[in-house]
mmCIF file of C-alpha atoms in Angstrom:
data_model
loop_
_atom_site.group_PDB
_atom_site.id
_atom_site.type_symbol
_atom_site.label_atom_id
_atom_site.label_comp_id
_atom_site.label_asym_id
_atom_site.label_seq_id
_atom_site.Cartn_x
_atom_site.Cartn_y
_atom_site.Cartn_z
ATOM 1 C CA UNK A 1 100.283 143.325 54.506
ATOM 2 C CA UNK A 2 100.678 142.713 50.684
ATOM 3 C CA UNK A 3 100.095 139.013 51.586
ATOM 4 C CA UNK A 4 96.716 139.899 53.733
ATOM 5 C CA UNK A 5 95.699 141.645 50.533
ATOM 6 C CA UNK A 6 96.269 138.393 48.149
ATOM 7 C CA UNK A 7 93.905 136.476 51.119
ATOM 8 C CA UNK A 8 91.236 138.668 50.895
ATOM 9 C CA UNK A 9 91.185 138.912 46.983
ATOM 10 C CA UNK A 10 91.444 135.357 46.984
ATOM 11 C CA UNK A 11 88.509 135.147 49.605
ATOM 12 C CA UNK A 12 86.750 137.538 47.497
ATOM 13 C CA UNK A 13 86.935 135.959 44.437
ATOM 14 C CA UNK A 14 86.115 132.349 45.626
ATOM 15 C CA UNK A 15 82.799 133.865 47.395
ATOM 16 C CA UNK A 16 82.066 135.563 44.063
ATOM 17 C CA UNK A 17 82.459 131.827 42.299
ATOM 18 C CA UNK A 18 80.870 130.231 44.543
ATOM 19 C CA UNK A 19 77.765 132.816 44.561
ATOM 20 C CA UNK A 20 78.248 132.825 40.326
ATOM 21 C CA UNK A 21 77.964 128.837 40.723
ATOM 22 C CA UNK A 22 74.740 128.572 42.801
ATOM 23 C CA UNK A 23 72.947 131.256 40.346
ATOM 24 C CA UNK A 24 74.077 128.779 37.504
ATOM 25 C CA UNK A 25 72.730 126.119 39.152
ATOM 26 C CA UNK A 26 69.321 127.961 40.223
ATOM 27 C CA UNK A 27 69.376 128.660 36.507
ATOM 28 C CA UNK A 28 69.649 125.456 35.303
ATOM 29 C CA UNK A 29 67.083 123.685 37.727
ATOM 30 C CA UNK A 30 64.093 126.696 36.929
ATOM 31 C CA UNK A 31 64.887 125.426 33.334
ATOM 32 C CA UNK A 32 64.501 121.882 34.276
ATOM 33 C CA UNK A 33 61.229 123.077 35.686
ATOM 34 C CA UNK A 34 60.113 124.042 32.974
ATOM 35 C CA UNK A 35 60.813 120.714 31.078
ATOM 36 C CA UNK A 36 58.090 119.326 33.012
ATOM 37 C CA UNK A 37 55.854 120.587 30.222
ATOM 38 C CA UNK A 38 56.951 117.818 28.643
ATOM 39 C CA UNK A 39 53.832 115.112 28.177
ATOM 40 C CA UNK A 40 54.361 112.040 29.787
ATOM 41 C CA UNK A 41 52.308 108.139 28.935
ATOM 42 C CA UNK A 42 51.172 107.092 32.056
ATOM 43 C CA UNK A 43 50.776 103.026 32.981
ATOM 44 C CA UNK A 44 49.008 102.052 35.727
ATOM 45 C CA UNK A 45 47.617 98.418 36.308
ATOM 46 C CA UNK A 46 46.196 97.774 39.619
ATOM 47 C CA UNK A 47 45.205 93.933 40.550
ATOM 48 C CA UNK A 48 42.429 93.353 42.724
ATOM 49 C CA UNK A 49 43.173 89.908 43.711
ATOM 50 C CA UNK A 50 44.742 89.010 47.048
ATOM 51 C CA UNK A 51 48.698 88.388 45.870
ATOM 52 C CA UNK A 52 48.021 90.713 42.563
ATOM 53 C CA UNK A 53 50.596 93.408 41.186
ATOM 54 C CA UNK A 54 50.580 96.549 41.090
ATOM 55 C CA UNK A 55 52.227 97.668 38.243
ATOM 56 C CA UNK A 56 52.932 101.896 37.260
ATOM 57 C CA UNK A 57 54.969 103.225 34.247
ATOM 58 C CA UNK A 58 55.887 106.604 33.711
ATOM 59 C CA UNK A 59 57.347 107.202 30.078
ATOM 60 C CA UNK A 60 58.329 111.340 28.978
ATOM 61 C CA UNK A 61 56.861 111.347 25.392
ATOM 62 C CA UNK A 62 60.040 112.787 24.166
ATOM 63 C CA UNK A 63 62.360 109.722 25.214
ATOM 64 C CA UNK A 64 59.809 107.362 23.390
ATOM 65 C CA UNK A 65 59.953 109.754 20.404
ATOM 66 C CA UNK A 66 63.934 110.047 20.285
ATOM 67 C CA UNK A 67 64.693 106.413 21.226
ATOM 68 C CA UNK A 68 61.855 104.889 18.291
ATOM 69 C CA UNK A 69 64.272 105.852 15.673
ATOM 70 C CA UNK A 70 67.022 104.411 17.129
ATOM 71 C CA UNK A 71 65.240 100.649 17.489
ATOM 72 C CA UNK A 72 65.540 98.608 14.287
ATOM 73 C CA UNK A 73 64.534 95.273 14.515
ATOM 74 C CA UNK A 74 61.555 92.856 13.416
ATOM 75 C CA UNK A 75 58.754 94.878 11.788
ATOM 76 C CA UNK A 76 60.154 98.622 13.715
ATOM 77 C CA UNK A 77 62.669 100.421 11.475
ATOM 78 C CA UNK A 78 63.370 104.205 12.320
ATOM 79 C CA UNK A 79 60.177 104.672 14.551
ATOM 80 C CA UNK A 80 57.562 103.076 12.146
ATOM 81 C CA UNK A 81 55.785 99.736 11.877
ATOM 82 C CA UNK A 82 55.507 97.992 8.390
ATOM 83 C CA UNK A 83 51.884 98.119 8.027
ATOM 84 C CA UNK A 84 51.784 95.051 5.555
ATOM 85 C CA UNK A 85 52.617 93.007 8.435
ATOM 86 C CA UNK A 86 50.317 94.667 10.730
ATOM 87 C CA UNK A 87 47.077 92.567 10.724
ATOM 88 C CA UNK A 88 44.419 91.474 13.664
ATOM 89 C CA UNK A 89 42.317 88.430 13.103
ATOM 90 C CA UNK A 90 43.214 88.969 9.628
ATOM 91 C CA UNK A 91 41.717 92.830 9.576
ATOM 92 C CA UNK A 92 44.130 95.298 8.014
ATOM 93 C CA UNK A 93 44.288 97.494 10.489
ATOM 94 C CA UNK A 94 46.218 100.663 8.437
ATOM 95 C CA UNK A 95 42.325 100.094 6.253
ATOM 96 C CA UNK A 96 40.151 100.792 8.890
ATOM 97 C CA UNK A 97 42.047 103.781 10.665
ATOM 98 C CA UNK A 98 42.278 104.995 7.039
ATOM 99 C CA UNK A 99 38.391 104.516 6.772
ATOM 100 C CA UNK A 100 37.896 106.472 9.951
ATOM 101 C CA UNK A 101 39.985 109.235 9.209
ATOM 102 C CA UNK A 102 38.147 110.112 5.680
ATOM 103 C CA UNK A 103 34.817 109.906 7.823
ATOM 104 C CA UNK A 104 32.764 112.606 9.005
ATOM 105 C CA UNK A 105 31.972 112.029 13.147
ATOM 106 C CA UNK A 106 29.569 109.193 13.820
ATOM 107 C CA UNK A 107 29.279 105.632 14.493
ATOM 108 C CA UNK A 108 30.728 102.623 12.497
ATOM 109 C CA UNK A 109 30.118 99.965 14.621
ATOM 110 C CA UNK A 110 27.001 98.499 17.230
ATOM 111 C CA UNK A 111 27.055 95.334 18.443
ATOM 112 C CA UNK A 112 24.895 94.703 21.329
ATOM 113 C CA UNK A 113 23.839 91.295 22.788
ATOM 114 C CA UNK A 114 22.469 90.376 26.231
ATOM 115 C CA UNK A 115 26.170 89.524 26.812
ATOM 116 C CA UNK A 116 28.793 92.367 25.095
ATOM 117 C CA UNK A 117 27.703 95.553 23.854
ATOM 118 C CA UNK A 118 30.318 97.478 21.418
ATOM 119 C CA UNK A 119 30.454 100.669 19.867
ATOM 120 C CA UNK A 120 33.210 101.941 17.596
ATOM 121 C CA UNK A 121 32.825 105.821 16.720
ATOM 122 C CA UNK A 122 34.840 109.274 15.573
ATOM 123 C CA UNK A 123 32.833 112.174 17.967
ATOM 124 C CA UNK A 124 34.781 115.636 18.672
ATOM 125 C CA UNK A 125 38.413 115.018 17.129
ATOM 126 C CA UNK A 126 38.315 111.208 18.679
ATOM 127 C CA UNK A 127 38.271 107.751 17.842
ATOM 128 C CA UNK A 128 36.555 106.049 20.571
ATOM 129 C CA UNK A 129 36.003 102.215 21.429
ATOM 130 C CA UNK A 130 33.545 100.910 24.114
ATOM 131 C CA UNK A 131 33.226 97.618 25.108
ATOM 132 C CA UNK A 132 30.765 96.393 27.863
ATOM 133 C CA UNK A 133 30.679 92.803 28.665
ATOM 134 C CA UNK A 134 28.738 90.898 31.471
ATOM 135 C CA UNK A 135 30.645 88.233 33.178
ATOM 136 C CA UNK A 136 28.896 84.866 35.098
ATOM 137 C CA UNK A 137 29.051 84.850 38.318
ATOM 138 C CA UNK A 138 32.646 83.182 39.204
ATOM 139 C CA UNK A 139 32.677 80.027 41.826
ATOM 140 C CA UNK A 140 35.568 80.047 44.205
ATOM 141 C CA UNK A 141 38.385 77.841 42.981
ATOM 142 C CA UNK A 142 40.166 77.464 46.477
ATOM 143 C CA UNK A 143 38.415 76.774 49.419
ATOM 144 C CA UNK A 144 39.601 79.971 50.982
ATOM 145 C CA UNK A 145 38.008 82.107 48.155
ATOM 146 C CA UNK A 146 34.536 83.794 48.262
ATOM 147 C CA UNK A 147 32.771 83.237 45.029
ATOM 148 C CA UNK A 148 32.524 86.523 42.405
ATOM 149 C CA UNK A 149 29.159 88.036 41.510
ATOM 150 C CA UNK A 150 28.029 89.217 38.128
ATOM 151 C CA UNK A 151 30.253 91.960 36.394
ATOM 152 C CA UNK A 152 30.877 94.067 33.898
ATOM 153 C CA UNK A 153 34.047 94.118 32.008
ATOM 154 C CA UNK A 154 34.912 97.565 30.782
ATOM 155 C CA UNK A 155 37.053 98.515 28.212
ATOM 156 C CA UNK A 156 37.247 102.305 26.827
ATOM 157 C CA UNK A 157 39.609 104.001 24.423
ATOM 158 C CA UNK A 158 39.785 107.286 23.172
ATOM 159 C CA UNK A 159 42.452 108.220 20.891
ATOM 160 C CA UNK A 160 42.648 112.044 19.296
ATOM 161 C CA UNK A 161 42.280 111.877 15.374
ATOM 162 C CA UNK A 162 45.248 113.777 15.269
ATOM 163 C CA UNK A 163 47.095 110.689 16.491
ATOM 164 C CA UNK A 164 45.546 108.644 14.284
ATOM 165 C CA UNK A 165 46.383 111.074 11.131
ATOM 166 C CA UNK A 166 49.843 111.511 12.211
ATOM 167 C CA UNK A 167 50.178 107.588 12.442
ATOM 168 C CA UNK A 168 48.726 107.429 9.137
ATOM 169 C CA UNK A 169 50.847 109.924 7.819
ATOM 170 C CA UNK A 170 54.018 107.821 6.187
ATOM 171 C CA UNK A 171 53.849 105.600 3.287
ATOM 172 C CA UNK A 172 51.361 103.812 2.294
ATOM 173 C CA UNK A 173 52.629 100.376 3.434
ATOM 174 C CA UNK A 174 53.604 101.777 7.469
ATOM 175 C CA UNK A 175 52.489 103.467 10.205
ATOM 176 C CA UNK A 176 54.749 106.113 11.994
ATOM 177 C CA UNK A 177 55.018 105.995 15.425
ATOM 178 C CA UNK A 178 56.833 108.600 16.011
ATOM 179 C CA UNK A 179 54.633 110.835 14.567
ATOM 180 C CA UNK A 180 51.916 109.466 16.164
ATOM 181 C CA UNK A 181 53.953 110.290 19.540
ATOM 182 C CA UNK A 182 54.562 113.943 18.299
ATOM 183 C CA UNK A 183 50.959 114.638 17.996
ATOM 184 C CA UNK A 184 50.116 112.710 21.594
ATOM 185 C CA UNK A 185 52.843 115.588 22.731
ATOM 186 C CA UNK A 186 50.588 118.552 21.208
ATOM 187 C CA UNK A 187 47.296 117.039 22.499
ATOM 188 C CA UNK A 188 46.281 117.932 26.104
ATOM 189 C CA UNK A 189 46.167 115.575 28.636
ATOM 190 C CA UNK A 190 44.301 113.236 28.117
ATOM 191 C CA UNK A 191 42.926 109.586 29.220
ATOM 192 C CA UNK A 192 43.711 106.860 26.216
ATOM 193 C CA UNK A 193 42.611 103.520 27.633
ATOM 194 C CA UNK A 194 40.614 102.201 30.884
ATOM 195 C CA UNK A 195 40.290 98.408 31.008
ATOM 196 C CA UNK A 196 38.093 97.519 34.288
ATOM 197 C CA UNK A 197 37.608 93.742 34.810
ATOM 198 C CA UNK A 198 37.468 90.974 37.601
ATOM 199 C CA UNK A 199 41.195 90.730 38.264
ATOM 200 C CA UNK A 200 42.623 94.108 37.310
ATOM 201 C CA UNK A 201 42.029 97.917 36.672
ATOM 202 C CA UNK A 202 44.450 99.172 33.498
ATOM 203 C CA UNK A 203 44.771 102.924 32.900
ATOM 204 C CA UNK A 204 46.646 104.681 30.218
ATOM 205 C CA UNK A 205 47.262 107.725 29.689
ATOM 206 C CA UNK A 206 48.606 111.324 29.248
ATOM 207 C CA UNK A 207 49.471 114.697 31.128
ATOM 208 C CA UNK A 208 52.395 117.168 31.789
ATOM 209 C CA UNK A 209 52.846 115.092 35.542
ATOM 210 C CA UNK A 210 56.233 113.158 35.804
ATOM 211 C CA UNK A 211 54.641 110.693 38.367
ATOM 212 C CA UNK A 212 51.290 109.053 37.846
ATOM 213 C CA UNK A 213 48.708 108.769 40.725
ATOM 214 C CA UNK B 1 102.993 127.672 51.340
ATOM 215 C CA UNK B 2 103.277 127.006 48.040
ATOM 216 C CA UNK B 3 102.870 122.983 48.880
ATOM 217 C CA UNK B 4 99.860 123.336 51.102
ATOM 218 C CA UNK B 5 98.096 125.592 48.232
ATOM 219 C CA UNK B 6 99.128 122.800 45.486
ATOM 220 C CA UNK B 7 97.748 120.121 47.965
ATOM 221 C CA UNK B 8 94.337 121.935 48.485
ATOM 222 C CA UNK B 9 94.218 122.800 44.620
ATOM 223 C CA UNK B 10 94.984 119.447 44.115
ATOM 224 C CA UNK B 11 92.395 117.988 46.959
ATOM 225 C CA UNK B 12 89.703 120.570 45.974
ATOM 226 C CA UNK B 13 89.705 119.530 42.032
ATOM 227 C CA UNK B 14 89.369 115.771 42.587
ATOM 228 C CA UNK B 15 87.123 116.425 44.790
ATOM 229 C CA UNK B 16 85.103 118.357 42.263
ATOM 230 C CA UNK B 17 85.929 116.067 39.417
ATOM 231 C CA UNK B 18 84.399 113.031 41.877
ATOM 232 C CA UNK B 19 81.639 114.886 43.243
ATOM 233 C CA UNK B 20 80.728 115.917 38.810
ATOM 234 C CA UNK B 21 80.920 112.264 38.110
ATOM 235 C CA UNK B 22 78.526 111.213 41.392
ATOM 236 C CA UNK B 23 79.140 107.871 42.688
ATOM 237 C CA UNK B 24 77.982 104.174 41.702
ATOM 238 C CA UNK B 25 76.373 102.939 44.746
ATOM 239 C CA UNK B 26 75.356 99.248 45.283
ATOM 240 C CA UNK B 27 73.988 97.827 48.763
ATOM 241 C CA UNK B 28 72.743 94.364 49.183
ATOM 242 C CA UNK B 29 70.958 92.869 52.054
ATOM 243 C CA UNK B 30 69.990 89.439 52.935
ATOM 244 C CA UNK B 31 67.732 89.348 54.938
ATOM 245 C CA UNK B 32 68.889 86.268 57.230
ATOM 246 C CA UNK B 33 70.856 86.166 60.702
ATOM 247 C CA UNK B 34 74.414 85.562 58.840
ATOM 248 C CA UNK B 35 72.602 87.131 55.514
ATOM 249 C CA UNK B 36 75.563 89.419 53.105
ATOM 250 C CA UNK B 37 75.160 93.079 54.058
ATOM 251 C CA UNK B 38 77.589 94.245 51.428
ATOM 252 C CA UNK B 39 77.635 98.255 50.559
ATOM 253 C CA UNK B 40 80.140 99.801 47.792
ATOM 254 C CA UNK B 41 80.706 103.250 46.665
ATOM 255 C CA UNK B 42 83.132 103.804 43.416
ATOM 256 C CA UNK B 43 83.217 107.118 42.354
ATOM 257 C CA UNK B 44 82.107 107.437 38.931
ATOM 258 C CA UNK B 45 84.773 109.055 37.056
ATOM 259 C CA UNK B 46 86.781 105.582 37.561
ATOM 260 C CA UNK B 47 84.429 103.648 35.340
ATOM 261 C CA UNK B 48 85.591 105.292 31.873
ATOM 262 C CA UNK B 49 89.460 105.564 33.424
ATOM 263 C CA UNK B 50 89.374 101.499 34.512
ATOM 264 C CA UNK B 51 87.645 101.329 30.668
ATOM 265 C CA UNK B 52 90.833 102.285 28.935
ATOM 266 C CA UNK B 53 92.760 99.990 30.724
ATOM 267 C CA UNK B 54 90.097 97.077 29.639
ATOM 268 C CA UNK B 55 91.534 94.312 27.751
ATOM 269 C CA UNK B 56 90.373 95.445 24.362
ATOM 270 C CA UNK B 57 89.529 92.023 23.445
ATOM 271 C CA UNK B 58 86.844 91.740 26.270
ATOM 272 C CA UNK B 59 86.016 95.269 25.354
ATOM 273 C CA UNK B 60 85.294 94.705 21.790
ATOM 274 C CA UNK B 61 83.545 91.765 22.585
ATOM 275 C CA UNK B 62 80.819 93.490 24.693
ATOM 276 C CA UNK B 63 80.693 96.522 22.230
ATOM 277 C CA UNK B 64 79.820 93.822 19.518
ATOM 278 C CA UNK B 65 77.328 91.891 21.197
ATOM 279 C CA UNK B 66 75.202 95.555 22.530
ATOM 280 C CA UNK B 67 76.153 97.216 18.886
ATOM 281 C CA UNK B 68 72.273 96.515 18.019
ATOM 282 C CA UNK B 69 70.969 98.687 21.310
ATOM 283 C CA UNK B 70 73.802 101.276 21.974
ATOM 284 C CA UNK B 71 72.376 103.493 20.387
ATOM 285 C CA UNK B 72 69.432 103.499 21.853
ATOM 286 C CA UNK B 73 70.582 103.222 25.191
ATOM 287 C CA UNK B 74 73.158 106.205 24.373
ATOM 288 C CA UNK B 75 69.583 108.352 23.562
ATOM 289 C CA UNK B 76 67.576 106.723 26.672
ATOM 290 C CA UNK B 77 70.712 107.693 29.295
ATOM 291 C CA UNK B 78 70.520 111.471 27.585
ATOM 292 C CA UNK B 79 67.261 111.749 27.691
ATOM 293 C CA UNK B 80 66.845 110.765 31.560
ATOM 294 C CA UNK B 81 69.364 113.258 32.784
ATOM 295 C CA UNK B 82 67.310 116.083 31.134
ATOM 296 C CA UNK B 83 63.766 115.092 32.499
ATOM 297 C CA UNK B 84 62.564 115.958 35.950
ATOM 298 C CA UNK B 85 63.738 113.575 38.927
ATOM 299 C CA UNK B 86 60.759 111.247 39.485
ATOM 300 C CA UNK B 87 59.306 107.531 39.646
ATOM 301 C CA UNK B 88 59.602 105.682 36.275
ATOM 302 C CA UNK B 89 59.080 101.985 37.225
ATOM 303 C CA UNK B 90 57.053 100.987 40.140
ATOM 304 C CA UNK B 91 55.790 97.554 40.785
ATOM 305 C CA UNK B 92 54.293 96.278 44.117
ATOM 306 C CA UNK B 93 53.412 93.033 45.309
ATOM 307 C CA UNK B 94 52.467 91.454 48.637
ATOM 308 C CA UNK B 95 55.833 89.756 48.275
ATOM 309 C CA UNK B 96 58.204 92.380 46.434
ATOM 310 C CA UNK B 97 58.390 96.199 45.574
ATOM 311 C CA UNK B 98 60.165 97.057 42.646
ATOM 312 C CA UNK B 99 61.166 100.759 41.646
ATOM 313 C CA UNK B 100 63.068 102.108 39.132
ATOM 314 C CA UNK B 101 63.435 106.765 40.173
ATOM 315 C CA UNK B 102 65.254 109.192 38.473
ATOM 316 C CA UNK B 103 67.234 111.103 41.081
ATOM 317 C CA UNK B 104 69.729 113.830 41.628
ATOM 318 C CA UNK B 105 71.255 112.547 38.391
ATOM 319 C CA UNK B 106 71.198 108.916 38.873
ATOM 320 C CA UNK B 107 69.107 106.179 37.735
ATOM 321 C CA UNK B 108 68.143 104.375 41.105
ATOM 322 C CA UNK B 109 67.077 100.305 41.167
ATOM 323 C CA UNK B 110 65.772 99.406 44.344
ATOM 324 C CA UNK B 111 64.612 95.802 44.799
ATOM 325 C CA UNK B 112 62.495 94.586 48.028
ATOM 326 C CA UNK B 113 61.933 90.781 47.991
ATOM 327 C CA UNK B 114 61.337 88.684 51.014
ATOM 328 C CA UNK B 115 65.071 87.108 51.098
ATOM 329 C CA UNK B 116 67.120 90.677 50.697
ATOM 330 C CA UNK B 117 66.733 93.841 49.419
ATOM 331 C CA UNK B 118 69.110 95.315 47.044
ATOM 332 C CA UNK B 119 69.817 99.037 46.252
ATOM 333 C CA UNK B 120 71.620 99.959 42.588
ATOM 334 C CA UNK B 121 72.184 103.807 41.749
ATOM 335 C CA UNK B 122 74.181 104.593 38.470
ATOM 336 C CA UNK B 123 75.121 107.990 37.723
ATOM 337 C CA UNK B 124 73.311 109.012 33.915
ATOM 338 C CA UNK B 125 76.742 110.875 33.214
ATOM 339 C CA UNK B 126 79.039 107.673 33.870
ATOM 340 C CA UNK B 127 76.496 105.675 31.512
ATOM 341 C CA UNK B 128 76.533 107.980 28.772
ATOM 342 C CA UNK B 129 80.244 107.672 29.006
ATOM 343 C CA UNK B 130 80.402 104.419 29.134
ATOM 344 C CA UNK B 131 77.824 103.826 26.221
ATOM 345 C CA UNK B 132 80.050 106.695 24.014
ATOM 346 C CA UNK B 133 82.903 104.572 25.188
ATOM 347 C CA UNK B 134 81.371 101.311 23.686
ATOM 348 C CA UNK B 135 80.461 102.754 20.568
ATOM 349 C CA UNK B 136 83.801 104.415 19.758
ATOM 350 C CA UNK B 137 84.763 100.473 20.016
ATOM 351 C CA UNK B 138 82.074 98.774 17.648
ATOM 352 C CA UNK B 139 82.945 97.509 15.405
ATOM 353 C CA UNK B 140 86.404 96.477 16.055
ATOM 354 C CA UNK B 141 89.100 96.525 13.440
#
């Protein structure tokens, strides 16, 4: 009798454990729920042509921000970029995001032509970069290729200011990354960059989804 | 009595020790009449044990030569087993299909190209383990 009452505690106290384990676990997943809050950069880059790639990255904000710091090498040292090395076409880039961000909201830039139009502007907290530029007609180069019309290349980025501050926002001679990531976190989704040309469709950008569409 | 409770004690903690640790999984078909169909499951938790028995040589030389990106790979394997399972890598081709998924605690490499297909999951626990492991090593006296 005395060992039919050891059986049942035991059986007791396993069900108990058990039952104490699952709510532990139920626990732990509604908090891993809720870490899909976290912001996550978004990749996608769909080819249009017949063997083409499709190509989609999904990237939680907060990995890129913790693992930044830990890369040191070439011009990245604890999540920022040496900004005296960081030139295009001989433009100093960290000058003309500095420019914009002591600017009221307007345009800096027009270029149009009967080929490219370009605008470069700050409107509503953004920096935003349009570029619209017709492309020939294309003749086939294989013989089993139809020939491509005329098209428009598209390319449009919008960046929040407060990215742009926060990347600003280190010495004088870098720009911080991880800062920059940090405020892409506290901004609402959001799309960064569409590139739409003959070969390929790019889109980057932001939200609280762990999988992209 | 007393050795069929130690036996199920026994049974029920490796089992829960294995089960904590998941399992490295790694299946590789060819895709040919006499093609390799190889499949192997090692339970985790033997990765760090077979570690310390390592020749420390080989072991230092490996911690030396990743010194520059354990770290980062340390931050990357702890950061993946706190995010939401999902897609992180997915590429697509008429020829091959390419994904990279969290899941269940495991960092899952599948590979679909026209001459096999090849199946890698690695349990984020093991690899933090492992990467600890390494460090602990670099640099060696």
């Amino acid at each position: 009798m005395t060992q039919r009452r050891v059986w049942i505690v035991a059986v007791v106290l396993t069900l108990a454990m058990v039952t104490a384990g699952s709510m532990v676990t139920a626990i732990v997943r509604a908090q891993g729920g809720s870490q899909s809050a976290d912001k996550w950069l978004h990749v996608s880059v769909v080819s249009r042509e017949a063997n083409g790639e499709t190509v989609r990255v999904n990237v939680p904000l907060s990995l890129a921000e913790k693992v930044l710091p830990a890369i040191n090498k070439d011009k990245l040292h604890a999540g920022r970029v040496r900004c005296s090395e960081l030139k295009v076409e001989g433009v100093d880039l960290r000058a003309v995001l500095d420019a914009v961000k002591n600017t009221k909201d307007g345009e800096f830039v027009i270029v149009e032509s009967t080929k490219e139009n370009v605008r470069v502007a700050k409107e509503n907290g953004y920096l935003v970069v349009k570029v619209r530029e017709m492309k020939e007609p294309r003749k086939a180069e294989k013989p089993d290729e139809k020939p491509a019309g005329p098209m428009e290349e598209r390319v449009d980025v919008r960046v929040p200011m407060t990215v742009v501050e926060a990347l600003l926002s280190g010495a004088k001679d870098e720009l911080d990354l991880v800062a920059a990531i940090r405020a892409l976190s506290a901004h609402g989704d959001s799309i960064l960059v569409t590139v739409e040309d003959r070969q390929n469709t790019v889109k980057i950008w932001v939200d609280s989804k762990n999988a992209g569409q | 009595m007393s050795l069929k409770v130690v036996f199920l004690t026994g049974t029920l903690v490796v089992a829960g020790i294995v089960a904590d640790g998941g399992m490295i999984a790694v299946k590789v078909h060819e895709k040919k009449p006499d093609g390799t169909n190889l499949r192997l499951y090692v339970p985790a938790v033997l990765v760090p044990i077979g570690m310390k028995f390592a020749p420390e040589e080989e072991l230092c030389g490996a911690a030396e030569q990743a010194k520059e990106f354990l770290p980062a790979m340390r931050i990357t394997a702890e950061e993946l087993s706190r995010i939401p399972d999902g897609p992180l890598v997915e590429v697509s081709s008429a020829r091959e299909k390419v994904s990279i998924v969290k899941s269940g605690g495991s960092l899952v490499v599948d590979v679909d190209g026209p001459g096999e297909t090849v199946h890698v999951a690695v349990p984020l626990k093991m690899a933090k383990k492992v990467v600890r492991e390494l460090e602990a090593r670099a640099p060696c006296s």
